[in-house]
XYZ file of C-alpha atoms in Angstrom:
653
model
C 283.527 117.160 98.915
C 281.682 115.858 95.738
C 279.122 114.164 97.011
C 278.311 117.299 98.847
C 278.368 118.887 95.930
C 276.019 116.504 93.820
C 273.758 116.244 96.533
C 273.310 119.987 96.734
C 272.775 120.801 93.234
C 270.277 118.064 93.224
C 268.318 120.003 96.650
C 268.355 123.453 94.636
C 266.587 121.274 91.264
C 264.096 120.017 93.527
C 263.336 123.841 95.120
C 263.375 124.820 91.749
C 261.068 122.408 90.048
C 258.961 122.617 93.394
C 259.176 126.698 92.888
C 255.191 128.261 91.552
C 257.482 131.078 89.199
C 260.861 130.085 87.687
C 262.729 131.985 84.895
C 263.560 130.508 81.841
C 267.096 131.534 82.130
C 267.068 129.912 85.554
C 266.230 127.304 84.016
C 268.939 127.423 81.781
C 272.102 126.691 84.743
C 270.569 124.440 86.375
C 270.380 122.039 83.711
C 274.595 122.752 83.433
C 275.069 121.665 86.365
C 272.862 118.999 86.448
C 274.210 115.317 85.512
C 272.829 113.276 83.824
C 270.539 112.096 86.044
C 266.917 111.801 86.750
C 266.811 115.278 88.168
C 268.312 116.654 84.564
C 265.264 114.373 82.980
C 262.969 116.872 85.780
C 264.755 119.867 83.864
C 265.007 118.551 80.356
C 260.872 118.134 80.881
C 259.915 121.708 82.245
C 261.942 123.531 80.164
C 259.549 121.907 77.285
C 256.160 122.861 79.613
C 258.757 127.049 80.006
C 258.593 126.868 76.054
C 255.367 125.390 74.773
C 253.687 128.064 74.370
C 255.600 130.256 73.393
C 258.674 127.745 71.281
C 256.708 124.567 70.298
C 259.322 123.303 68.358
C 262.838 124.660 71.325
C 259.746 122.555 72.999
C 259.884 119.093 71.054
C 263.484 119.803 71.064
C 263.566 119.837 75.386
C 261.017 117.173 75.868
C 262.359 115.078 72.634
C 265.986 114.891 75.220
C 264.050 113.834 77.879
C 263.134 111.152 76.541
C 265.815 109.776 74.704
C 267.084 110.420 78.821
C 265.199 108.677 80.524
C 265.021 105.903 78.703
C 269.100 105.275 78.918
C 268.386 105.525 82.452
C 265.184 103.249 82.172
C 263.681 106.425 84.113
C 259.595 104.627 82.461
C 257.343 107.853 83.913
C 259.882 110.450 83.007
C 259.607 109.067 79.847
C 255.956 108.371 79.606
C 255.538 112.278 80.309
C 258.861 113.728 78.064
C 256.679 111.890 75.057
C 253.683 113.200 76.141
C 255.344 116.514 76.034
C 256.910 116.342 72.855
C 253.562 114.536 70.834
C 252.208 117.480 71.940
C 255.139 120.610 70.959
C 253.972 118.283 67.557
C 249.904 118.395 67.396
C 250.983 122.205 68.054
C 252.996 122.306 65.193
C 251.047 121.213 62.633
C 252.258 117.835 62.685
C 249.909 115.599 63.553
C 250.792 111.704 62.826
C 254.371 112.080 64.647
C 252.099 113.499 68.178
C 250.018 110.493 67.019
C 253.137 108.790 68.198
C 254.489 109.110 70.442
C 251.282 110.167 72.351
C 249.903 106.014 71.828
C 254.285 105.008 72.610
C 253.538 106.397 76.263
C 249.924 105.054 76.691
C 252.133 101.229 75.612
C 255.163 102.179 78.129
C 252.510 103.515 80.657
C 250.107 99.759 80.127
C 253.032 98.054 80.832
C 254.032 99.920 84.448
C 250.276 99.934 85.088
C 250.383 103.564 85.398
C 247.114 104.539 84.795
C 247.637 108.711 85.418
C 249.615 108.226 81.990
C 247.441 106.418 79.949
C 245.042 108.570 81.091
C 246.741 111.842 80.392
C 247.926 109.985 76.518
C 243.734 109.188 75.242
C 242.792 112.333 76.120
C 245.901 113.402 73.775
C 244.971 111.879 71.177
C 241.557 112.534 71.501
C 242.639 115.816 71.853
C 244.788 115.445 68.256
C 241.690 113.056 65.831
C 239.506 116.138 67.196
C 242.676 118.950 65.708
C 243.212 116.223 62.406
C 239.100 116.770 62.036
C 238.265 112.920 63.137
C 236.560 114.791 65.460
C 234.170 110.538 65.893
C 237.360 109.121 66.095
C 237.977 112.753 68.867
C 235.722 111.295 70.631
C 235.504 107.914 71.811
C 239.872 108.911 73.474
C 238.328 112.483 75.327
C 235.184 109.630 76.682
C 237.338 107.469 77.747
C 240.496 109.417 78.914
C 237.005 112.207 80.611
C 236.309 108.390 82.704
C 239.906 107.468 83.718
C 240.360 110.267 85.054
C 237.671 110.522 87.439
C 238.110 107.780 88.616
C 242.146 109.713 89.889
C 240.272 111.831 90.743
C 242.754 115.344 88.928
C 240.334 117.539 87.987
C 242.236 119.498 86.402
C 242.543 116.153 84.014
C 238.223 116.071 84.053
C 238.103 119.475 83.044
C 241.086 119.594 80.554
C 238.096 116.268 78.163
C 235.721 117.651 79.081
C 235.933 120.988 77.554
C 237.304 118.165 74.289
C 234.009 116.792 74.110
C 232.445 119.498 73.844
C 234.686 121.416 71.478
C 234.265 117.930 70.045
C 230.605 118.049 69.391
C 229.964 121.756 68.219
C 232.338 120.580 65.427
C 229.616 118.439 65.360
C 227.964 120.686 64.832
C 226.112 119.735 67.749
C 225.316 123.127 69.916
C 223.826 121.467 72.448
C 225.644 119.295 73.331
C 228.608 121.341 73.119
C 227.138 123.601 75.949
C 226.044 120.913 77.781
C 229.683 119.805 78.591
C 231.545 123.306 79.116
C 228.641 124.629 81.289
C 229.607 120.658 82.548
C 233.870 121.809 82.680
C 233.086 124.717 83.547
C 231.618 123.914 87.366
C 234.483 121.611 87.241
C 236.893 124.377 86.873
C 235.876 126.483 89.882
C 239.215 126.216 92.605
C 241.939 125.663 89.774
C 244.451 128.309 89.168
C 244.662 127.853 85.485
C 244.531 130.586 83.508
C 245.024 129.810 79.857
C 242.170 127.339 80.961
C 240.429 129.398 81.422
C 240.978 130.659 78.546
C 239.643 128.595 77.137
C 236.915 127.345 77.905
C 235.521 130.856 78.441
C 236.022 130.474 74.402
C 234.322 127.636 74.045
C 231.451 128.375 76.279
C 231.217 131.522 73.722
C 231.565 128.652 70.207
C 228.181 126.974 71.582
C 226.040 129.953 72.270
C 227.003 131.195 69.445
C 226.040 128.427 67.808
C 222.615 128.502 68.369
C 222.986 132.222 67.813
C 222.762 133.433 71.440
C 225.183 136.763 70.528
C 224.850 138.145 73.027
C 225.868 135.016 75.763
C 228.600 134.569 72.338
C 229.512 137.730 73.056
C 229.736 137.851 76.819
C 231.728 135.353 76.287
C 234.606 135.314 74.230
C 235.083 139.219 75.550
C 235.562 137.203 79.461
C 237.470 134.845 78.176
C 240.018 138.129 75.951
C 239.780 139.557 79.749
C 241.325 137.016 81.252
C 244.130 135.777 78.163
C 245.779 139.135 78.025
C 245.427 139.234 82.228
C 247.914 135.680 82.447
C 249.274 137.277 79.296
C 248.230 133.832 77.061
C 248.190 134.979 73.325
C 247.714 131.160 72.725
C 243.457 130.696 73.361
C 243.841 135.077 73.281
C 244.306 134.290 69.354
C 241.664 132.548 68.926
C 239.556 134.389 71.642
C 240.151 136.992 68.290
C 239.599 134.693 65.725
C 236.193 134.402 67.196
C 235.232 137.914 67.922
C 236.191 138.684 64.599
C 233.385 135.789 62.893
C 230.814 137.270 65.182
C 230.917 140.693 64.536
C 231.063 139.178 59.890
C 227.979 137.335 60.976
C 226.630 140.566 61.486
C 227.660 142.139 59.139
C 230.508 144.495 61.405
C 233.692 143.935 58.327
C 235.740 147.861 59.942
C 235.216 145.180 63.183
C 236.018 142.123 61.915
C 239.635 142.946 60.144
C 240.166 144.664 63.540
C 239.381 141.363 65.892
C 240.849 138.526 62.453
C 243.464 140.799 62.182
C 245.172 140.692 65.578
C 244.232 136.817 66.050
C 246.511 136.476 63.229
C 249.945 138.626 64.546
C 249.482 136.404 68.522
C 248.841 132.938 65.920
C 252.460 133.729 63.782
C 254.095 135.307 67.662
C 252.499 131.894 69.148
C 253.896 129.355 66.202
C 249.662 128.061 65.767
C 249.948 126.945 61.866
C 246.169 125.295 62.408
C 244.846 128.674 63.662
C 247.417 131.185 61.988
C 245.607 128.972 58.675
C 241.933 129.351 59.708
C 242.243 133.150 60.395
C 243.868 133.762 56.085
C 241.117 131.960 55.209
C 238.508 133.847 57.485
C 240.557 137.649 56.507
C 240.387 136.026 52.991
C 236.375 136.507 53.061
C 236.728 139.660 54.635
C 238.886 141.065 52.514
C 237.032 139.609 49.510
C 234.276 141.909 50.961
C 236.297 144.865 51.546
C 237.477 144.532 47.238
C 241.000 144.251 48.648
C 242.181 141.612 46.265
C 245.739 142.422 47.122
C 245.297 141.235 50.677
C 243.044 138.384 50.064
C 245.611 136.418 47.647
C 248.075 137.053 50.126
C 246.066 135.518 52.920
C 244.833 132.690 50.123
C 248.019 131.963 49.487
C 249.350 130.784 53.953
C 246.060 129.673 53.667
C 246.929 127.336 50.846
C 250.659 125.848 51.746
C 248.883 125.267 54.960
C 245.781 124.274 54.488
C 248.558 121.224 52.088
C 250.472 121.373 54.466
C 248.375 120.440 57.756
C 245.537 118.209 56.362
C 247.465 117.559 52.103
C 247.125 113.837 50.759
C 250.578 112.536 52.371
C 249.347 113.164 56.141
C 246.204 111.973 55.872
C 248.700 108.974 54.055
C 250.442 109.271 57.325
C 247.839 109.080 59.530
C 245.961 106.431 57.911
C 248.868 103.434 58.063
C 249.211 105.203 62.077
C 245.701 103.776 62.741
C 246.690 100.874 60.367
C 249.018 99.950 62.831
C 247.591 100.596 65.572
C 245.126 98.251 65.184
C 247.644 95.442 64.352
C 249.131 96.452 67.331
C 245.969 96.627 69.881
C 245.012 93.208 68.143
C 248.884 91.210 68.566
C 247.970 93.190 72.415
C 245.058 91.751 71.933
C 245.956 87.997 71.143
C 248.960 88.251 73.682
C 246.980 88.782 76.215
C 244.811 85.456 75.116
C 247.253 83.507 74.992
C 248.239 84.455 78.102
C 245.534 84.554 80.016
C 244.481 81.091 78.103
C 247.570 79.433 79.971
C 246.659 81.202 83.028
C 243.883 79.373 82.822
C 245.395 75.493 82.539
C 247.684 76.333 85.117
C 245.163 77.390 88.014
C 243.153 74.786 86.522
C 245.996 71.816 87.501
C 246.988 74.582 90.362
C 243.446 74.457 91.701
C 242.726 70.893 91.694
C 246.258 69.596 93.911
C 245.042 71.525 96.230
C 240.673 71.405 96.070
C 242.158 67.170 96.593
C 244.267 68.529 99.328
C 241.626 70.469 100.953
C 238.306 68.376 99.928
C 237.725 66.156 102.945
C 237.937 69.270 104.764
C 235.509 71.037 102.800
C 233.513 68.180 103.304
C 233.644 68.264 107.154
C 232.715 71.840 107.480
C 230.667 72.240 104.625
C 227.141 71.705 107.524
C 228.405 74.519 108.861
C 228.773 76.958 105.731
C 225.434 75.122 104.997
C 224.873 77.215 108.490
C 226.162 79.956 107.548
C 224.812 80.970 104.724
C 221.427 80.737 105.337
C 222.292 83.203 107.760
C 223.446 85.612 105.002
C 221.330 85.157 102.968
C 218.535 85.467 106.110
C 220.236 88.512 106.840
C 220.460 89.903 102.818
C 216.745 88.992 102.792
C 216.574 90.981 106.291
C 218.450 94.284 104.488
C 216.243 93.950 101.246
C 213.143 94.196 102.811
C 214.558 97.486 105.811
C 216.043 98.999 102.727
C 212.254 98.542 100.862
C 210.526 99.821 103.861
C 212.682 102.724 104.265
C 212.047 104.520 100.913
C 208.508 103.089 101.098
C 208.013 105.076 104.489
C 209.859 107.913 102.863
C 206.735 108.070 99.616
C 203.972 107.655 102.204
C 205.494 110.960 104.223
C 205.228 112.853 100.959
C 202.338 111.509 99.838
C 201.260 112.321 104.014
C 201.687 115.691 103.532
C 199.208 115.756 99.782
C 196.397 113.766 101.683
C 196.697 116.120 104.621
C 196.756 119.445 102.587
C 193.768 117.875 100.307
C 191.694 117.430 103.198
C 192.331 121.019 104.391
C 192.707 122.369 101.254
C 188.478 120.927 100.558
C 186.911 120.954 104.367
C 185.964 124.971 103.770
C 184.124 124.013 100.602
C 182.756 121.328 101.988
C 181.312 122.900 105.457
C 179.488 125.027 102.755
C 177.840 121.904 101.010
C 176.993 120.204 104.631
C 175.544 123.359 106.293
C 173.105 125.060 103.337
C 171.929 120.883 103.133
C 171.170 120.822 106.178
C 169.103 124.523 106.249
C 167.518 123.704 103.244
C 166.070 120.042 104.752
C 164.550 122.708 107.259
C 162.918 125.009 104.575
C 161.459 121.908 101.747
C 159.701 121.047 105.429
C 158.534 124.846 106.681
C 157.862 125.094 102.824
C 155.389 122.160 103.443
C 153.534 123.531 106.214
C 152.323 126.345 103.811
C 152.068 124.641 101.106
C 149.313 122.844 103.851
C 148.626 126.228 104.998
C 147.395 127.613 101.004
C 150.230 130.157 101.901
C 150.661 129.824 98.053
C 152.915 133.990 98.308
C 154.889 133.104 101.183
C 155.807 129.523 100.194
C 157.343 130.717 96.322
C 159.583 132.720 99.112
C 160.984 129.979 100.635
C 161.808 128.030 97.554
C 163.444 130.913 96.664
C 165.257 130.398 99.385
C 166.174 126.612 98.769
C 167.039 127.772 95.410
C 169.488 129.993 95.882
C 170.953 126.881 98.620
C 170.917 125.424 95.662
C 173.514 127.756 93.720
C 175.616 128.346 96.715
C 175.860 124.157 97.264
C 176.388 123.614 93.251
C 178.925 127.001 93.369
C 181.138 124.879 96.660
C 180.489 122.408 95.295
C 182.463 122.859 91.844
C 185.368 124.552 93.731
C 185.763 121.680 95.878
C 186.291 119.786 92.767
C 188.264 121.791 91.380
C 190.601 121.643 94.293
C 190.576 117.453 94.140
C 191.354 117.535 90.170
C 195.073 119.739 90.674
C 195.822 118.170 93.750
C 195.580 115.050 91.571
C 197.119 116.616 88.423
C 200.534 117.056 91.060
C 199.822 113.879 92.882
C 200.210 111.647 89.834
C 202.277 109.466 88.394
C 205.028 111.460 86.443
C 204.336 110.996 83.026
C 208.609 111.609 81.925
C 207.232 114.229 80.176
C 208.509 118.115 80.507
C 205.749 120.677 80.068
C 205.349 124.345 80.327
C 205.090 125.131 83.758
C 204.448 128.147 85.936
C 206.569 127.924 88.623
C 205.603 131.190 91.553
C 202.157 128.961 91.047
C 204.030 125.410 91.114
C 205.622 127.027 94.539
C 202.973 128.508 95.938
C 200.271 125.675 95.651
C 203.057 122.728 97.450
C 203.779 125.320 100.284
C 199.766 125.851 101.072
C 200.449 122.654 100.643
C 203.163 121.552 103.333
C 201.496 124.370 105.700
C 198.298 122.360 106.069
C 198.864 119.120 105.948
C 201.835 119.939 109.182
C 198.805 122.026 110.720
C 196.443 119.985 109.900
C 198.909 117.157 111.755
C 199.461 118.333 114.954
C 195.968 119.061 114.388
C 195.416 115.404 115.294
C 198.067 115.660 118.713
C 196.526 114.727 121.435
C 194.989 117.174 124.192
C 197.793 119.789 125.598
C 200.146 119.706 123.142
C 201.084 123.113 121.126
C 199.846 123.241 117.606
C 201.560 124.962 114.761
C 202.644 127.730 113.455
C 204.690 129.615 111.697
C 205.315 133.422 109.204
C 205.507 132.141 105.746
C 206.848 134.644 103.000
C 207.033 134.737 100.081
C 208.431 136.891 97.364
C 207.941 135.958 93.589
C 209.188 136.578 90.278
C 206.927 138.051 88.460
C 208.708 138.209 85.660
C 210.097 134.383 85.402
C 208.123 133.263 82.422
C 206.738 129.073 82.027
C 209.471 127.050 82.427
C 209.773 123.287 80.370
C 210.021 120.726 83.310
C 208.485 118.077 84.350
C 205.680 119.452 87.522
C 204.924 116.333 89.181
C 208.190 115.508 90.332
C 210.345 119.966 90.892
C 206.635 120.364 93.078
C 207.561 117.209 95.278
C 210.585 118.291 95.478
C 209.887 121.434 96.431
C 207.180 120.379 98.598
C 210.045 117.884 100.385
C 212.319 121.387 100.880
C 209.314 123.405 102.102
C 208.738 120.759 104.128
C 212.158 119.835 105.819
C 211.916 123.991 107.127
C 209.253 123.614 108.662
C 210.824 120.973 110.574
C 213.428 122.944 111.582
C 212.013 125.645 112.891
C 209.556 123.669 114.523
C 212.296 121.692 116.869
C 214.301 124.967 117.202
C 210.656 126.531 118.777
C 211.458 124.013 121.368
C 213.797 125.534 122.622
C 214.066 129.022 120.881
C 213.684 131.909 123.554
C 210.039 133.492 123.976
C 210.796 135.920 121.159
C 211.778 133.451 118.827
C 209.641 133.547 115.377
C 209.547 130.794 113.618
C 209.836 131.449 109.388
C 209.886 130.505 105.785
C 210.507 132.003 103.243
C 209.459 130.673 99.442
C 211.139 132.572 96.955
C 211.600 133.067 93.239
C 214.305 134.853 90.899
C 215.069 134.467 87.151
C 219.519 133.992 87.218
C 220.120 134.770 83.528
C 219.604 131.236 81.996
C 218.228 130.168 85.154
C 215.637 130.110 87.312
C 216.688 129.903 91.208
C 213.586 128.702 94.172
C 214.692 129.637 97.308
C 213.584 128.246 100.222
C 214.761 129.253 104.060
C 214.433 129.008 107.639
C 215.681 130.192 110.697
C 216.138 126.679 112.250
C 218.693 125.293 113.955
C 220.802 125.546 111.013
C 223.169 122.685 109.756
C 226.890 121.425 111.850
C 229.525 121.928 108.816
C 231.161 118.240 109.632
C 227.671 117.099 107.774
C 226.326 119.496 105.260
C 228.952 117.580 102.725
C 226.216 113.930 103.529
C 223.263 115.595 103.782
C 222.548 114.827 100.031
C 223.618 111.591 99.932
C 220.645 107.982 100.387
C 219.992 106.834 103.959
C 221.114 110.056 105.400
C 218.928 111.957 108.066
C 219.726 113.728 111.691
C 215.636 113.018 112.730
C 215.199 110.415 114.902
C 214.480 106.466 114.510
C 211.585 106.699 113.077
C 210.734 110.523 111.806
C 212.171 109.974 108.356
C 214.225 107.659 106.149
C 217.115 109.823 104.779
C 216.320 109.611 101.618
C 214.449 113.104 100.924
C 216.547 114.942 99.874
C 218.254 111.875 98.003
C 216.387 112.412 95.490
C 215.380 115.261 95.403
C 219.190 116.027 94.022
C 218.789 113.487 91.765
C 215.766 114.794 90.863
C 216.762 118.158 90.267
C 220.127 116.812 88.909
C 217.605 115.096 86.138
C 216.563 118.771 84.975
C 219.884 119.306 84.016
C 220.034 121.976 87.169
C 221.615 122.547 91.256
C 220.626 122.089 94.498
C 222.679 123.292 96.535
C 222.895 124.496 100.825
C 224.083 127.291 102.370
C 223.614 127.064 106.382
C 225.211 128.803 108.994
C 224.781 126.646 112.798
C 222.248 128.481 114.873
C 220.992 130.634 112.411
C 219.316 128.362 109.934
C 219.437 126.957 106.481
C 218.428 128.111 102.806
C 218.045 125.083 99.625
C 218.366 126.655 96.572
C 217.863 125.169 93.470
C 218.904 126.091 90.265
C 216.922 125.384 86.891
C 217.384 126.598 83.009
C 215.152 128.423 81.297
C 215.348 125.422 78.310
């Protein structure tokens, strides 16, 4: 009967811990029913999580109890998680040296059992703690280490948090461009997550980055989005941070009443959630605001609060504790390295002795099989050389395909002016013969009229020659090797030029088909946003991306026209549009679309759906790399049987 009761209690605990929402009372009732086992540890950790944002003192009590019980049960992973929670509770309370001690202990335990997720979590928390203690460079070392580990673990939530913390450290180092980059990267990885407080935090930090770049409107937008999200998820912690930032923004605009309103709101929410650092920073802001209002009593009050918290958080004793902790950590790391080196040396010696024994045993066998291995190595080397040659040929084919499109387009563009030059040259030759005949007959009037006609022809030849020269120079400008330097570029003109090149090149290519084969025709639609100003890009690189996408669109509609009903009209649409601080370039076709089972593969190198010999599989991969190098984005929207749209997003700055 007792075993059955224990089983039922354990099952209830597991169900409770897996529930999305569980009241504190329910957890406490379950805690009273559990024995001193791993289920009790998990309940204590869960209770620490529940109280983390509302009462970090109580959170520390439950987390510390979980760590103590885990040690008694030799439940190492439970101890690591409990130490992480306890360390975060101390950070929340402003005990930075205590927080770091617990996180370093958690890292040691995680390394001993090769628990990479535990190492990554503790490393990230250490970086966050160093940030709050204003050791920003040290913080970045740990935050980047944590980010690399979480990426390898594919932990999207943790990676998003690390990216936002990296951006915050750069913001506090007064590097707003880097801060904005990492906050935007963090927000892009947040997609699909359902962590309300983290969303509030990222939105606030995005606002901070824009504010430090003097983009007040954008900053205000993100602060209000963060505030709305914090209210929706009842997140007082990040709501307090957002309200303090709103107060700072309104103060910079000399709107002191609005600034005071948000600062008082921030102070009250920070006190309720026991955020000592937030109370300190808001108090300092309130001191300045009340001095502006000449309210000396209130200014003195908040100055007293700020002074007390400053001594508590950053006083000499705290710095001494942190310095001692950092020294201890350096000594500990040195001891670990020395122990690892001794272990490696011992292992190396044992390995060498073992290898020598094995070598003596198998030497005869190796000697006998040596010739066979040499042949195998030679064959492998030849295969590797062939693979490298094939790869080089594929890349060269992709380059030549792009060059072919440009060459065909250039040839078509200059054909008309060259026709004019040839025709007027022939006509001028005939007129010169007529003029000679008239001169021989002393008919000066008629000869002068013919000379005037020749002069007009020469002017036309000169005009069309210059026109051809301008076309060639423009095309060479676009096809020259990229210098890697960004320059102001009219994106509408760039799109239009490469649309014309791709279409003319494809038509010229189809004209070279044997008799009886149909030529290529397609409807071209353009919709360019005239309000887009010039943007900073590498025009040769982005031009190649646009040319590749348009060429693929023509290929798609051409393939569909082979099997489509007679009323099918091949259409390719190129459009541009301003979207906030970005420019969107869309290349859309009404071809067959892309099957859903391969959509995720189209940007992979060497992946192609074209028949052998018609595609290298590198075009979209190279295009994606070029767009990402411009800190932009390239995505596809497709419906099978209806067509596809490739959309390039480029920043305005």
